[in-house]
PDB file of C-alpha atoms in Angstrom:
ATOM      1  CA  MET I   1      51.190   0.452  34.072  1.00 78.00           C
ATOM      2  CA  THR I   2      49.327   3.750  33.967  1.00 88.00           C
ATOM      3  CA  ALA I   3      45.766   3.372  32.330  1.00 94.00           C
ATOM      4  CA  MET I   4      45.474   5.484  29.181  1.00 96.00           C
ATOM      5  CA  VAL I   5      41.990   6.630  30.315  1.00 97.00           C
ATOM      6  CA  ARG I   6      40.631   6.366  33.785  1.00 96.00           C
ATOM      7  CA  ALA I   7      37.191   7.569  34.776  1.00 96.00           C
ATOM      8  CA  GLU I   8      36.184   7.859  38.352  1.00 95.00           C
ATOM      9  CA  GLY I   9      32.553   8.540  39.278  1.00 96.00           C
ATOM     10  CA  VAL I  10      32.006  10.894  35.959  1.00 96.00           C
ATOM     11  CA  HIS I  11      28.788  12.652  36.214  1.00 96.00           C
ATOM     12  CA  LYS I  12      27.583  15.035  33.191  1.00 96.00           C
ATOM     13  CA  SER I  13      24.323  16.946  33.137  1.00 96.00           C
ATOM     14  CA  PHE I  14      22.712  19.232  30.534  1.00 95.00           C
ATOM     15  CA  GLY I  15      20.418  21.485  32.407  1.00 94.00           C
ATOM     16  CA  ALA I  16      17.849  19.120  34.255  1.00 94.00           C
ATOM     17  CA  ALA I  17      19.069  16.075  31.925  1.00 94.00           C
ATOM     18  CA  HIS I  18      21.507  13.903  33.880  1.00 96.00           C
ATOM     19  CA  ILE I  19      23.362  12.095  31.110  1.00 97.00           C
ATOM     20  CA  LEU I  20      26.451  10.397  32.875  1.00 97.00           C
ATOM     21  CA  LYS I  21      25.506   8.987  36.509  1.00 97.00           C
ATOM     22  CA  GLY I  22      28.808   7.881  37.660  1.00 96.00           C
ATOM     23  CA  ILE I  23      30.884   6.321  35.195  1.00 97.00           C
ATOM     24  CA  ASP I  24      33.874   4.277  36.246  1.00 96.00           C
ATOM     25  CA  LEU I  25      36.090   2.586  33.707  1.00 96.00           C
ATOM     26  CA  GLU I  26      39.769   2.046  32.656  1.00 96.00           C
ATOM     27  CA  VAL I  27      41.230   1.740  29.255  1.00 97.00           C
ATOM     28  CA  ALA I  28      44.786   0.227  29.076  1.00 96.00           C
ATOM     29  CA  PRO I  29      47.505   1.459  26.571  1.00 97.00           C
ATOM     30  CA  ARG I  30      47.129  -0.276  23.276  1.00 96.00           C
ATOM     31  CA  GLU I  31      43.583  -1.389  24.171  1.00 97.00           C
ATOM     32  CA  VAL I  32      40.808  -1.218  21.729  1.00 97.00           C
ATOM     33  CA  PHE I  33      37.946  -0.327  23.945  1.00 97.00           C
ATOM     34  CA  CYS I  34      34.304  -0.606  22.338  1.00 97.00           C
ATOM     35  CA  LEU I  35      31.337   1.195  23.833  1.00 97.00           C
ATOM     36  CA  ILE I  36      27.796  -0.046  22.861  1.00 97.00           C
ATOM     37  CA  GLY I  37      24.263   0.878  23.903  1.00 96.00           C
ATOM     38  CA  PRO I  38      21.224   2.513  22.790  1.00 95.00           C
ATOM     39  CA  SER I  39      20.770   6.065  21.618  1.00 92.00           C
ATOM     40  CA  GLY I  40      20.760   8.462  24.215  1.00 92.00           C
ATOM     41  CA  SER I  41      22.748   6.270  26.793  1.00 95.00           C
ATOM     42  CA  GLY I  42      25.466   8.718  27.121  1.00 96.00           C
ATOM     43  CA  LYS I  43      28.174   7.051  25.094  1.00 96.00           C
ATOM     44  CA  SER I  44      28.979  10.035  22.692  1.00 95.00           C
ATOM     45  CA  THR I  45      28.776  12.532  25.707  1.00 96.00           C
ATOM     46  CA  PHE I  46      31.442  10.549  27.591  1.00 97.00           C
ATOM     47  CA  LEU I  47      33.676  10.374  24.627  1.00 96.00           C
ATOM     48  CA  ARG I  48      33.576  14.154  24.375  1.00 95.00           C
ATOM     49  CA  CYS I  49      34.178  14.591  27.961  1.00 95.00           C
ATOM     50  CA  ILE I  50      37.510  12.735  27.448  1.00 95.00           C
ATOM     51  CA  ASN I  51      39.075  15.471  25.331  1.00 90.00           C
ATOM     52  CA  HIS I  52      37.072  18.099  27.462  1.00 90.00           C
ATOM     53  CA  LEU I  53      34.623  19.227  24.530  1.00 92.00           C
ATOM     54  CA  GLU I  54      32.248  18.754  27.354  1.00 93.00           C
ATOM     55  CA  GLN I  55      32.992  19.816  31.022  1.00 91.00           C
ATOM     56  CA  ILE I  56      32.161  17.174  33.609  1.00 92.00           C
ATOM     57  CA  ASN I  57      30.001  18.297  36.809  1.00 91.00           C
ATOM     58  CA  ALA I  58      31.508  15.636  39.098  1.00 91.00           C
ATOM     59  CA  GLY I  59      34.298  13.032  39.305  1.00 92.00           C
ATOM     60  CA  ARG I  60      37.616  12.604  37.836  1.00 92.00           C
ATOM     61  CA  LEU I  61      38.789  11.961  34.287  1.00 94.00           C
ATOM     62  CA  TYR I  62      42.416  11.162  33.507  1.00 93.00           C
ATOM     63  CA  VAL I  63      44.296  10.526  30.231  1.00 94.00           C
ATOM     64  CA  ASP I  64      47.701   9.050  30.513  1.00 93.00           C
ATOM     65  CA  GLY I  65      47.913   9.831  34.128  1.00 91.00           C
ATOM     66  CA  GLU I  66      46.877  13.638  33.742  1.00 89.00           C
ATOM     67  CA  LEU I  67      43.779  15.139  34.845  1.00 90.00           C
ATOM     68  CA  VAL I  68      41.542  16.137  31.887  1.00 88.00           C
ATOM     69  CA  GLY I  69      40.534  20.033  31.964  1.00 85.00           C
ATOM     70  CA  TYR I  70      41.660  20.711  35.300  1.00 85.00           C
ATOM     71  CA  ARG I  71      44.656  20.755  37.838  1.00 85.00           C
ATOM     72  CA  GLN I  72      44.349  19.665  41.234  1.00 84.00           C
ATOM     73  CA  LYS I  73      45.762  21.706  44.291  1.00 86.00           C
ATOM     74  CA  GLY I  74      45.082  20.125  47.560  1.00 84.00           C
ATOM     75  CA  ASP I  75      41.519  18.709  47.282  1.00 81.00           C
ATOM     76  CA  LYS I  76      40.327  21.494  45.009  1.00 82.00           C
ATOM     77  CA  LEU I  77      40.194  21.376  41.131  1.00 81.00           C
ATOM     78  CA  TYR I  78      41.037  24.497  39.139  1.00 84.00           C
ATOM     79  CA  GLU I  79      39.997  24.566  35.326  1.00 84.00           C
ATOM     80  CA  LEU I  80      42.953  24.778  33.001  1.00 86.00           C
ATOM     81  CA  LYS I  81      43.216  27.886  30.580  1.00 87.00           C
ATOM     82  CA  ASP I  82      41.752  27.109  27.196  1.00 85.00           C
ATOM     83  CA  SER I  83      45.418  27.060  25.756  1.00 84.00           C
ATOM     84  CA  GLU I  84      46.371  24.502  28.135  1.00 85.00           C
ATOM     85  CA  VAL I  85      43.281  22.266  27.297  1.00 83.00           C
ATOM     86  CA  ALA I  86      43.904  22.751  23.691  1.00 82.00           C
ATOM     87  CA  ARG I  87      47.623  21.858  24.074  1.00 81.00           C
ATOM     88  CA  LYS I  88      46.560  18.540  25.918  1.00 82.00           C
ATOM     89  CA  ARG I  89      43.805  17.848  23.285  1.00 85.00           C
ATOM     90  CA  ARG I  90      46.665  17.627  20.679  1.00 86.00           C
ATOM     91  CA  ASP I  91      47.388  14.190  22.315  1.00 91.00           C
ATOM     92  CA  ILE I  92      43.657  12.893  21.427  1.00 95.00           C
ATOM     93  CA  GLY I  93      42.567  12.229  18.070  1.00 95.00           C
ATOM     94  CA  MET I  94      38.866  12.274  17.439  1.00 94.00           C
ATOM     95  CA  VAL I  95      36.723  11.216  14.517  1.00 95.00           C
ATOM     96  CA  PHE I  96      33.104  12.136  14.416  1.00 91.00           C
ATOM     97  CA  GLN I  97      29.919  10.575  12.732  1.00 88.00           C
ATOM     98  CA  ARG I  98      30.091  13.504  10.356  1.00 87.00           C
ATOM     99  CA  PHE I  99      33.271  13.942   8.824  1.00 85.00           C
ATOM    100  CA  ASN I 100      33.816  17.670   9.596  1.00 88.00           C
ATOM    101  CA  LEU I 101      36.407  18.110   6.603  1.00 95.00           C
ATOM    102  CA  PHE I 102      37.027  21.654   5.458  1.00 96.00           C
ATOM    103  CA  PRO I 103      35.238  21.845   2.132  1.00 96.00           C
ATOM    104  CA  HIS I 104      37.394  24.442   0.650  1.00 97.00           C
ATOM    105  CA  MET I 105      40.534  22.188   1.028  1.00 97.00           C
ATOM    106  CA  THR I 106      41.742  19.274  -0.756  1.00 98.00           C
ATOM    107  CA  ALA I 107      42.027  15.984   1.223  1.00 98.00           C
ATOM    108  CA  ILE I 108      45.893  16.515   1.512  1.00 98.00           C
ATOM    109  CA  GLU I 109      45.310  20.130   2.789  1.00 98.00           C
ATOM    110  CA  ASN I 110      42.823  18.873   5.318  1.00 97.00           C
ATOM    111  CA  VAL I 111      45.501  16.553   6.788  1.00 97.00           C
ATOM    112  CA  MET I 112      48.226  18.977   6.852  1.00 97.00           C
ATOM    113  CA  GLU I 113      46.060  21.873   8.342  1.00 95.00           C
ATOM    114  CA  ALA I 114      46.402  20.994  12.143  1.00 94.00           C
ATOM    115  CA  PRO I 115      50.300  20.214  12.266  1.00 95.00           C
ATOM    116  CA  VAL I 116      51.009  23.446  10.197  1.00 95.00           C
ATOM    117  CA  GLN I 117      48.483  25.875  12.096  1.00 93.00           C
ATOM    118  CA  VAL I 118      48.594  24.190  15.671  1.00 89.00           C
ATOM    119  CA  ARG I 119      52.153  23.114  15.908  1.00 89.00           C
ATOM    120  CA  GLY I 120      53.676  25.538  13.357  1.00 93.00           C
ATOM    121  CA  GLU I 121      55.344  22.577  11.498  1.00 95.00           C
ATOM    122  CA  ALA I 122      57.073  23.252   8.068  1.00 97.00           C
ATOM    123  CA  LYS I 123      54.693  22.715   5.112  1.00 96.00           C
ATOM    124  CA  ALA I 124      57.023  20.305   3.506  1.00 97.00           C
ATOM    125  CA  VAL I 125      57.214  18.005   6.735  1.00 97.00           C
ATOM    126  CA  ALA I 126      53.399  18.246   7.117  1.00 97.00           C
ATOM    127  CA  ARG I 127      52.867  17.475   3.509  1.00 97.00           C
ATOM    128  CA  ALA I 128      55.293  14.568   3.591  1.00 97.00           C
ATOM    129  CA  ARG I 129      53.478  12.912   6.558  1.00 97.00           C
ATOM    130  CA  ALA I 130      50.017  13.565   5.040  1.00 97.00           C
ATOM    131  CA  GLU I 131      50.969  11.746   1.773  1.00 97.00           C
ATOM    132  CA  ARG I 132      52.009   8.899   4.031  1.00 97.00           C
ATOM    133  CA  LEU I 133      48.783   8.825   5.966  1.00 97.00           C
ATOM    134  CA  LEU I 134      46.653   9.059   2.925  1.00 97.00           C
ATOM    135  CA  ASP I 135      48.383   6.275   1.548  1.00 96.00           C
ATOM    136  CA  ARG I 136      47.887   4.432   4.763  1.00 94.00           C
ATOM    137  CA  VAL I 137      44.105   4.884   4.304  1.00 95.00           C
ATOM    138  CA  GLY I 138      44.221   3.822   0.958  1.00 95.00           C
ATOM    139  CA  LEU I 139      43.569   7.290  -0.544  1.00 97.00           C
ATOM    140  CA  ALA I 140      47.018   8.158  -2.056  1.00 96.00           C
ATOM    141  CA  ASP I 141      45.387   8.788  -5.459  1.00 97.00           C
ATOM    142  CA  LYS I 142      42.741  11.271  -3.840  1.00 97.00           C
ATOM    143  CA  ALA I 143      45.312  13.662  -2.312  1.00 97.00           C
ATOM    144  CA  ALA I 144      44.123  16.633  -4.690  1.00 98.00           C
ATOM    145  CA  SER I 145      40.241  15.908  -4.332  1.00 97.00           C
ATOM    146  CA  TYR I 146      38.038  18.147  -2.518  1.00 97.00           C
ATOM    147  CA  PRO I 147      35.462  16.564  -0.041  1.00 97.00           C
ATOM    148  CA  SER I 148      32.584  17.015  -2.352  1.00 96.00           C
ATOM    149  CA  GLN I 149      34.489  14.576  -4.951  1.00 97.00           C
ATOM    150  CA  LEU I 150      34.726  11.877  -2.320  1.00 96.00           C
ATOM    151  CA  SER I 151      32.169   9.320  -1.152  1.00 94.00           C
ATOM    152  CA  GLY I 152      31.294   9.228   2.454  1.00 94.00           C
ATOM    153  CA  GLY I 153      33.606   6.290   3.348  1.00 94.00           C
ATOM    154  CA  GLN I 154      36.510   8.120   1.564  1.00 96.00           C
ATOM    155  CA  GLN I 155      35.760  11.517   3.613  1.00 96.00           C
ATOM    156  CA  GLN I 156      35.726   9.433   6.822  1.00 95.00           C
ATOM    157  CA  ARG I 157      39.089   7.901   5.948  1.00 96.00           C
ATOM    158  CA  VAL I 158      40.546  11.392   5.373  1.00 97.00           C
ATOM    159  CA  ALA I 159      39.161  12.391   8.681  1.00 96.00           C
ATOM    160  CA  ILE I 160      40.982   9.457  10.155  1.00 96.00           C
ATOM    161  CA  ALA I 161      44.330  10.443   8.475  1.00 97.00           C
ATOM    162  CA  ARG I 162      43.572  14.007   9.622  1.00 96.00           C
ATOM    163  CA  ALA I 163      43.290  12.821  13.405  1.00 96.00           C
ATOM    164  CA  LEU I 164      46.353  10.707  13.033  1.00 96.00           C
ATOM    165  CA  ALA I 165      48.491  13.760  11.583  1.00 96.00           C
ATOM    166  CA  MET I 166      48.806  15.065  15.034  1.00 94.00           C
ATOM    167  CA  GLU I 167      50.412  11.861  16.169  1.00 94.00           C
ATOM    168  CA  PRO I 168      47.916  11.176  19.038  1.00 95.00           C
ATOM    169  CA  LYS I 169      48.533   8.688  21.707  1.00 95.00           C
ATOM    170  CA  LEU I 170      44.651   7.929  21.891  1.00 97.00           C
ATOM    171  CA  MET I 171      42.105   7.901  19.272  1.00 97.00           C
ATOM    172  CA  LEU I 172      38.296   8.342  20.044  1.00 97.00           C
ATOM    173  CA  PHE I 173      35.800   7.071  17.417  1.00 97.00           C
ATOM    174  CA  ASP I 174      32.268   8.463  17.527  1.00 96.00           C
ATOM    175  CA  GLU I 175      30.089   5.866  15.676  1.00 94.00           C
ATOM    176  CA  PRO I 176      32.425   6.423  12.596  1.00 93.00           C
ATOM    177  CA  THR I 177      30.457   4.385  10.307  1.00 93.00           C
ATOM    178  CA  SER I 178      26.837   5.309  11.235  1.00 90.00           C
ATOM    179  CA  ALA I 179      26.474   8.002   8.582  1.00 87.00           C
ATOM    180  CA  LEU I 180      27.892   5.752   5.701  1.00 90.00           C
ATOM    181  CA  ASP I 181      26.179   3.608   3.135  1.00 89.00           C
ATOM    182  CA  PRO I 182      26.616  -0.138   4.145  1.00 88.00           C
ATOM    183  CA  GLU I 183      28.868  -1.105   1.259  1.00 88.00           C
ATOM    184  CA  LEU I 184      31.426   1.888   2.600  1.00 90.00           C
ATOM    185  CA  VAL I 185      31.519   0.672   6.044  1.00 93.00           C
ATOM    186  CA  GLY I 186      34.173  -2.180   5.440  1.00 92.00           C
ATOM    187  CA  ASP I 187      36.973   0.245   4.286  1.00 93.00           C
ATOM    188  CA  VAL I 188      36.790   2.435   7.242  1.00 94.00           C
ATOM    189  CA  LEU I 189      36.745  -0.489   9.823  1.00 95.00           C
ATOM    190  CA  ASP I 190      39.717  -2.055   7.752  1.00 94.00           C
ATOM    191  CA  VAL I 191      41.662   1.203   8.494  1.00 95.00           C
ATOM    192  CA  MET I 192      40.575   0.994  12.085  1.00 96.00           C
ATOM    193  CA  ARG I 193      41.484  -2.691  12.273  1.00 95.00           C
ATOM    194  CA  GLY I 194      44.930  -1.610  11.104  1.00 96.00           C
ATOM    195  CA  LEU I 195      45.393   0.731  13.715  1.00 96.00           C
ATOM    196  CA  ALA I 196      44.598  -1.709  16.160  1.00 95.00           C
ATOM    197  CA  GLU I 197      47.096  -4.030  14.943  1.00 95.00           C
ATOM    198  CA  GLU I 198      49.777  -1.142  15.226  1.00 95.00           C
ATOM    199  CA  GLY I 199      48.891  -0.700  18.784  1.00 95.00           C
ATOM    200  CA  MET I 200      46.953   2.466  18.864  1.00 97.00           C
ATOM    201  CA  THR I 201      44.764   2.850  21.912  1.00 97.00           C
ATOM    202  CA  MET I 202      41.183   3.301  20.835  1.00 98.00           C
ATOM    203  CA  ILE I 203      37.816   4.019  22.298  1.00 98.00           C
ATOM    204  CA  VAL I 204      35.297   3.148  19.781  1.00 97.00           C
ATOM    205  CA  VAL I 205      31.417   4.039  20.131  1.00 96.00           C
ATOM    206  CA  THR I 206      30.047   1.568  17.716  1.00 95.00           C
ATOM    207  CA  HIS I 207      27.032  -0.343  16.554  1.00 92.00           C
ATOM    208  CA  GLU I 208      29.268  -2.561  14.547  1.00 93.00           C
ATOM    209  CA  MET I 209      29.139  -5.681  16.532  1.00 94.00           C
ATOM    210  CA  GLY I 210      31.161  -7.747  14.371  1.00 93.00           C
ATOM    211  CA  PHE I 211      34.054  -5.360  14.709  1.00 94.00           C
ATOM    212  CA  ALA I 212      33.589  -5.110  18.583  1.00 95.00           C
ATOM    213  CA  ARG I 213      33.851  -8.963  18.785  1.00 94.00           C
ATOM    214  CA  GLU I 214      36.788  -9.305  16.261  1.00 93.00           C
ATOM    215  CA  VAL I 215      38.955  -6.342  17.103  1.00 95.00           C
ATOM    216  CA  GLY I 216      37.886  -5.132  20.422  1.00 96.00           C
ATOM    217  CA  ASP I 217      40.035  -6.169  23.791  1.00 97.00           C
ATOM    218  CA  ALA I 218      37.062  -4.811  26.114  1.00 97.00           C
ATOM    219  CA  LEU I 219      33.532  -3.905  25.696  1.00 97.00           C
ATOM    220  CA  VAL I 220      31.258  -1.817  27.729  1.00 97.00           C
ATOM    221  CA  PHE I 221      27.438  -1.638  27.565  1.00 97.00           C
ATOM    222  CA  MET I 222      25.935   1.517  28.648  1.00 97.00           C
ATOM    223  CA  ASP I 223      22.270   2.436  29.252  1.00 97.00           C
ATOM    224  CA  ASP I 224      20.704   5.413  30.865  1.00 96.00           C
ATOM    225  CA  GLY I 225      24.210   6.957  31.845  1.00 97.00           C
ATOM    226  CA  VAL I 226      25.527   3.991  33.631  1.00 97.00           C
ATOM    227  CA  VAL I 227      27.786   1.145  32.893  1.00 97.00           C
ATOM    228  CA  VAL I 228      25.504  -1.875  33.047  1.00 97.00           C
ATOM    229  CA  GLU I 229      27.868  -4.476  31.849  1.00 96.00           C
ATOM    230  CA  SER I 230      31.466  -4.932  30.798  1.00 97.00           C
ATOM    231  CA  GLY I 231      34.021  -7.507  29.877  1.00 97.00           C
ATOM    232  CA  HIS I 232      35.759  -9.203  27.057  1.00 97.00           C
ATOM    233  CA  PRO I 233      33.673  -8.568  23.727  1.00 97.00           C
ATOM    234  CA  ARG I 234      33.136 -12.023  23.014  1.00 95.00           C
ATOM    235  CA  ASP I 235      31.669 -12.894  26.535  1.00 96.00           C
ATOM    236  CA  VAL I 236      29.409 -10.009  26.723  1.00 96.00           C
ATOM    237  CA  LEU I 237      28.066 -10.331  23.099  1.00 96.00           C
ATOM    238  CA  THR I 238      27.566 -14.085  23.468  1.00 95.00           C
ATOM    239  CA  ASN I 239      26.793 -14.585  26.973  1.00 95.00           C
ATOM    240  CA  PRO I 240      25.267 -11.154  28.435  1.00 96.00           C
ATOM    241  CA  ARG I 241      24.768 -11.570  32.236  1.00 95.00           C
ATOM    242  CA  HIS I 242      22.158  -8.721  32.520  1.00 95.00           C
ATOM    243  CA  GLU I 243      18.419  -8.600  31.346  1.00 96.00           C
ATOM    244  CA  ARG I 244      19.051  -5.218  29.779  1.00 95.00           C
ATOM    245  CA  THR I 245      22.038  -6.162  27.785  1.00 96.00           C
ATOM    246  CA  LYS I 246      20.256  -9.406  26.761  1.00 95.00           C
ATOM    247  CA  SER I 247      17.313  -7.128  25.531  1.00 95.00           C
ATOM    248  CA  PHE I 248      19.515  -4.584  23.684  1.00 95.00           C
ATOM    249  CA  LEU I 249      21.519  -7.278  21.864  1.00 95.00           C
ATOM    250  CA  SER I 250      18.441  -9.376  21.041  1.00 93.00           C
ATOM    251  CA  LYS I 251      17.707  -6.449  18.689  1.00 91.00           C
ATOM    252  CA  VAL I 252      21.253  -5.683  17.208  1.00 87.00           C
ATOM    253  CA  LEU I 253      22.685  -8.873  16.598  1.00 81.00           C
TER     254      LEU I 253
END
């Protein structure tokens, strides 16, 4: 079976700052893969490399068997044109910490926008899907609301619906609950739990250890740009092998 995501020796630097120092990992189809670790450990940067929002400096990244951002000819890599990168990026949904909704559009217009503008889909088709997706995230009654009229949790659920509107085969979540008030976190995690039950492949950068333990199939602890420890979430969280993992978990559990 082809891994949905495969990283081989991935390095990323910003100037003199070496952020990713040789990341090797695999994410299987239908797997919920959780990334945990302290701020600055490279988790979000790695996520952004998967859909080529950031270019890697060395190594290889594959999504569903295809190189991300490049094509290989012989043993040389050639960067893809922006249009080709954008076309491949359609298969990858991303949900950010900040909701990044268009403030001048209603919830349903936000969800419809990409299928209409990027795929040239008929508005009626896009609207029907957007209605289904808003219902799926528990916001059917908020279709005509603008982002400013929604709570943070509601905005994040609209953002998830918007990412799903392109019918991706992979969903990336970059700390999707970290900007939310505590009482709003549960609704967002419930939507993500539902996606996991439906078999969506998900990579989740999270501080929600309960979610990682209950829903995750695999968990990686990253620190200082490297994978320190990986395994089944319950094993890593209850019986970490590395001192660095133990130290981190003692502060967050």
